[in-house]
Amino acid sequence: MEKIRIGTRGSRLALAQARLVQEALIQADASLKTELVILQTKGDRILDKPLAEIGDKGLFASELEQALLEGKLDLAVHSAKDLPVRLAKGLTIGAVLKRADVRDVLVVKKGAPLPEAVGKLPETETDGDAGRRPEPFVLGTGSKRRQAQAQLCWRNTRCELIRGNVETRLKKLADGGYDGILLAKAGLDRLGIGAGTEPAFDFHVLPAELFLPAACQGIIAVEAAEDSPVRDLLAKITDGETWLQFQTEREVLAQLGADCSEAAAAWCRMQQDQLLLDVMYGKERVSLSAKGTGADGIALAEAGAANVRKAIFQKGGPDTDAADGV
């Protein structure tokens, strides 16, 4: 193969992630030649509607998958949390890079008050009721997962749709369209965005134990044809622990019949020789643990999904406002 054609979306974050894959491939084989091929996806084109209204599955992947199937690309790079649960026939995930920070970040204007927290999430210190907001805190997010958890974590908060890349969302916050927005820390880190580069904002990192991340958040996945000649090379750049987390969290979504645009979360991680898993669906949440092997990860995912479904059934069905009809 003369040159490996790597498909990616065109945003600055997508390109940064594709370049990380490029670098990993070249480290595995210094003689390799690569080329980035930029494609626009349906999720990139339609920015005025929630993801759930424009087709839940593959909004940021379908065009890249089609190009793989047509032989126009050799690889496609994805934010793993944006992947549909079922890939197009004939395609597979050939590699996942080492996972970045899984946490979400609440971003507000510099010195602005935060929403009133329930529990241990960060909130502005106030003197009695002096700093309390008389009107709702307007939180920009199009994610059903974030909306559901925001309702549980903060009082007097109203979620409103926000779409676009990271830079667009920060501008909308700066222009006063929202009191705060939620972003993935992995994306901010890959773009080099934080308090040191954006002094007009405060960045409050939310504990993952309290504000669960999306399944596979922080993971870069590389998709290829099942019979691709670069499969062996992809195996060399795969991080084993991340692969276990990736498989386990995606299995949770598969077991729930959920989707990346729904109010579902799954966070798998290793702690010594134990595999820990937290699962959220609608407003129900469970925590489980098992030994740290691939087989145990799948069993843990099945148990987590079953326990959440049981809790929902016992309460008479899912919260449709949070789960969007799931």
C-alpha atoms as one frame of an Amber mdcrd trajectory, in Angstrom:
protein
   0.000   0.000   0.000   1.655   3.246  -1.159  -0.198   5.580   1.172  -2.753
   5.096   3.946  -5.745   7.396   3.432  -7.139   8.454   6.800 -10.677   9.832
   6.788 -11.704  12.506   9.268 -14.236  15.245   9.821 -12.955  18.764   9.205
 -13.261  20.430  12.610 -10.090  21.435  14.429 -10.756  18.775  17.072 -11.376
  16.030  14.511  -8.165  16.953  12.703  -6.221  16.956  15.978  -7.503  13.452
  16.698  -6.670  12.245  13.187  -3.133  13.577  13.573  -2.742  11.604  16.802
  -3.606   8.470  14.817  -1.144   9.507  12.105   1.600   9.915  14.688   0.842
   6.547  16.279   0.959   4.772  12.903   4.272   6.377  11.965   5.730   5.428
  15.358   4.702   1.844  14.628   6.195   1.977  11.101   8.524   4.881  10.285
   8.426   4.124   6.541   4.670   4.647   6.379   3.126   7.365   4.206  -0.252
   8.771   5.244  -2.776  11.292   3.954  -5.689  12.979   5.718  -8.956  13.025
   3.743 -11.587  15.425   5.079 -15.287  14.604   4.752 -18.346  16.426   6.048
 -20.979  14.368   7.866 -24.709  14.878   8.372 -24.049  15.847  11.989 -21.729
  18.615  10.762 -24.208  20.002   8.240 -27.328  20.239  10.419 -26.580  22.428
  13.434 -29.986  23.877  14.337 -31.634  20.697  15.659 -30.947  18.243  18.493
 -29.148  15.073  17.398 -32.140  12.948  18.339 -34.315  14.798  15.809 -32.075
  14.259  12.780 -31.436  10.526  13.043 -29.808   9.035  16.098 -27.332   6.606
  14.579 -24.171   7.410  12.687 -24.644  11.176  12.387 -20.895  11.733  12.542
 -19.847   8.432  10.994 -22.065   7.403   8.065 -20.249   9.344   5.320 -16.882
   8.096   6.574 -18.196   4.525   6.674 -19.539   4.775   3.146 -16.159   6.018
   1.908 -14.479   3.059   3.614 -16.863   0.619   1.944 -16.286   2.241  -1.458
 -12.514   1.986  -1.060 -12.013   5.764  -1.001 -10.467   5.549   2.476  -8.274
   3.008   4.227  -9.088   4.183   7.767 -11.566   6.505   9.456 -10.945   8.280
  12.750 -13.826   8.841  15.166 -14.547  10.139  18.627 -15.632   6.753  19.933
 -18.592   8.248  21.803 -20.070   9.344  18.446 -20.016   5.886  16.881 -23.277
   4.017  16.285 -23.616   0.867  18.390 -23.706  -1.261  15.230 -21.163  -0.512
  12.530 -21.893  -0.849   8.825 -21.557  -4.425   7.564 -17.995  -5.241   6.549
 -16.409  -2.674   8.854 -14.733  -3.029  12.237 -12.871  -1.002  14.835  -9.231
  -1.833  14.239  -7.653   0.297  16.963  -8.308   2.533  19.949  -5.668   4.923
  21.263  -4.971   5.298  24.975  -7.948   6.955  26.605  -7.789  10.636  27.531
  -9.625  12.330  30.422 -13.220  11.048  30.617 -14.677  13.997  32.524 -17.046
  16.781  31.497 -16.294  20.449  32.135 -18.732  23.205  33.072 -17.549  26.427
  31.390 -18.801  29.846  32.493 -17.647  33.428  31.953 -14.793  34.476  34.225
 -16.086  35.051  37.759 -19.690  34.196  36.876 -21.788  32.352  39.473 -22.413
  28.638  39.042 -25.726  26.833  39.334 -26.709  25.759  42.835 -25.349  22.246
  43.238 -27.047  19.221  44.732 -24.344  17.028  46.280 -20.622  17.531  45.705
 -20.413  19.284  42.355 -18.634  22.670  42.319 -20.687  25.741  43.115 -19.914
  29.346  43.905 -19.494  30.079  47.597 -22.203  32.459  48.791 -23.065  34.312
  51.973 -26.442  32.886  52.849 -28.833  33.608  49.997 -26.940  36.673  48.777
 -25.483  34.939  45.753 -28.515  32.895  44.763 -29.830  33.418  41.231 -33.451
  34.605  41.002 -33.759  33.241  37.426 -32.769  29.817  36.064 -29.180  29.112
  35.107 -29.286  28.565  31.318 -27.056  25.631  30.446 -26.106  25.026  26.824
 -26.131  21.356  25.865 -27.799  19.201  23.224 -26.897  15.972  25.015 -29.738
  14.020  26.622 -27.183  12.452  28.996 -25.965  15.840  30.167 -29.504  17.198
  30.419 -30.617  14.290  32.609 -27.648  14.647  34.949 -27.894  18.429  35.086
 -31.470  18.064  36.344 -30.214  15.755  39.099 -27.094  17.743  40.013 -28.159
  21.405  39.933 -31.206  23.305  41.115 -32.943  26.022  39.107 -31.234  25.072
  35.847 -32.725  25.118  32.352 -31.021  23.264  29.488 -31.139  24.774  26.001
 -29.835  23.394  22.719 -26.328  24.279  21.617 -24.556  22.792  18.588 -21.311
  23.458  16.727 -17.637  22.882  17.395 -15.863  23.842  20.616 -14.831  27.290
  19.398 -18.379  28.073  18.219 -19.836  27.073  21.574 -17.357  29.192  23.513
 -18.257  32.188  21.335 -21.958  31.642  21.988 -21.212  31.580  25.719 -19.122
  34.746  25.460 -21.948  36.471  23.532 -24.332  35.848  26.437 -26.553  33.211
  24.880 -26.000  30.904  27.857 -24.888  31.106  31.489 -22.743  28.009  31.061
 -21.952  25.191  28.655 -20.776  21.602  29.085 -17.809  20.259  27.111 -15.668
  17.122  27.195 -12.308  17.686  28.872 -10.585  15.347  26.406 -11.588  17.610
  23.533 -10.474  20.747  25.357  -7.130  19.141  26.186  -6.545  18.023  22.583
  -7.236  21.575  21.403  -5.062  23.112  24.098  -8.013  25.065  25.475  -8.191
  25.892  29.174  -7.771  28.628  31.767  -4.272  29.405  30.485  -5.387  30.039
  26.901  -8.932  31.352  27.460  -8.765  33.817  30.371 -12.300  35.050  29.669
 -13.718  31.761  31.013 -13.648  29.601  34.122 -13.355  25.840  33.567 -14.886
  23.659  36.286 -14.032  19.963  35.877 -16.883  17.719  37.062 -16.020  14.516
  38.984 -16.776  11.511  36.791 -18.084   9.613  39.822 -20.885  12.181  40.159
 -21.393  13.329  36.559 -21.025  10.185  34.459 -19.322  10.506  31.066 -20.758
   9.249  27.808 -19.854   5.695  26.886 -16.348   5.763  25.324 -15.830   9.474
  26.028 -12.159  10.375  25.631 -11.420   7.444  23.294 -10.229   7.830  19.696
 -11.345   4.879  17.551  -9.971   3.853  14.160 -12.396   2.101  11.805 -11.360
  -0.061   8.844 -12.686  -2.746   6.529 -12.701  -6.204   8.092 -10.335  -7.457
   5.380  -8.089  -4.377   5.450  -4.371  -5.042   4.867  -3.538  -2.599   7.683
  -5.336  -4.572  10.417  -2.050  -5.960  11.791  -0.580  -2.475  11.942  -3.653
  -1.160  13.767  -3.245  -3.847  16.399   0.166  -2.352  17.225  -1.266   1.048
  18.131  -4.162  -0.258  20.247  -4.051   0.361  23.997  -5.154  -2.829  25.766
  -6.848  -1.284  28.808  -8.688   1.237  26.644  -9.838  -1.596  24.366 -11.389
  -3.344  27.382 -13.165  -0.142  28.425 -14.321   0.481  24.855 -15.801  -3.006
  24.474 -17.481  -2.960  27.875 -19.103   0.465  27.509 -20.320  -0.210  23.973
 -21.790  -3.498  25.145 -23.786  -1.570  27.757 -25.311   0.556  24.978 -25.997
  -2.541  22.892 -27.692  -4.303  25.809 -29.840  -1.251  26.521 -30.637  -0.694
  22.852 -29.406   2.839  23.508 -27.576   5.298  21.294 -24.931   7.998  21.632
 -27.630  10.704  21.512 -29.752   9.262  24.345 -29.689   9.720  28.122 -27.326
   6.815  28.679 -23.881   6.736  30.259 -21.329   4.020  30.922 -17.948   4.401
  32.599 -15.618   1.428  32.907 -12.192   1.633  34.541  -9.569  -0.531  36.195
  -8.783  -0.219  39.906  -5.961  -2.577  40.825  -7.246  -5.953  39.535 -10.909
  -4.922  39.646 -13.009  -3.728  36.738 -15.493  -1.068  37.866 -18.554  -0.052
  35.880 -21.133   2.697  36.399 -24.218   2.731  34.181 -26.922   5.386  33.835
 -30.078   5.198  31.749 -32.664   7.970  32.011 -32.397   8.841  35.703 -31.522
   5.361  36.960 -27.955   4.447  37.858 -26.110   1.332  39.064 -22.495   0.515
  40.004 -20.853  -2.910  39.646 -17.403  -4.535  39.794 -15.715  -7.704  38.524
 -12.279  -9.115  37.805 -10.415  -7.274  35.086 -10.659  -9.450  31.983 -12.380
  -8.995  28.644 -14.908 -11.750  29.326 -15.719 -10.237  32.715 -16.140  -6.845
  31.064 -18.865  -8.149  28.765 -20.582  -9.964  31.642 -20.377  -6.776  33.705
 -21.949  -4.777  30.869 -24.803  -7.286  30.617 -25.385  -7.153  34.380 -25.257
  -3.357  34.457 -27.807  -3.039  31.667 -30.064  -5.643  33.283 -29.942  -3.911
  36.663 -30.794  -0.524  35.167 -33.680  -2.013  33.189 -34.950  -3.675  36.388
 -34.835  -0.377  38.289 -36.719   1.390  35.494 -39.345  -1.382  35.345 -39.884
  -1.240  39.107 -40.562   2.490  38.849 -43.043   2.046  36.020 -40.887   2.866
  32.977 -38.194   5.309  31.896 -38.322   9.029  32.517 -39.335  10.125  29.033
 -38.259  13.733  29.523 -34.744  12.591  30.379 -34.496   9.583  28.117 -36.247
  11.090  25.082 -38.596   8.142  24.723 -35.985   5.443  25.410
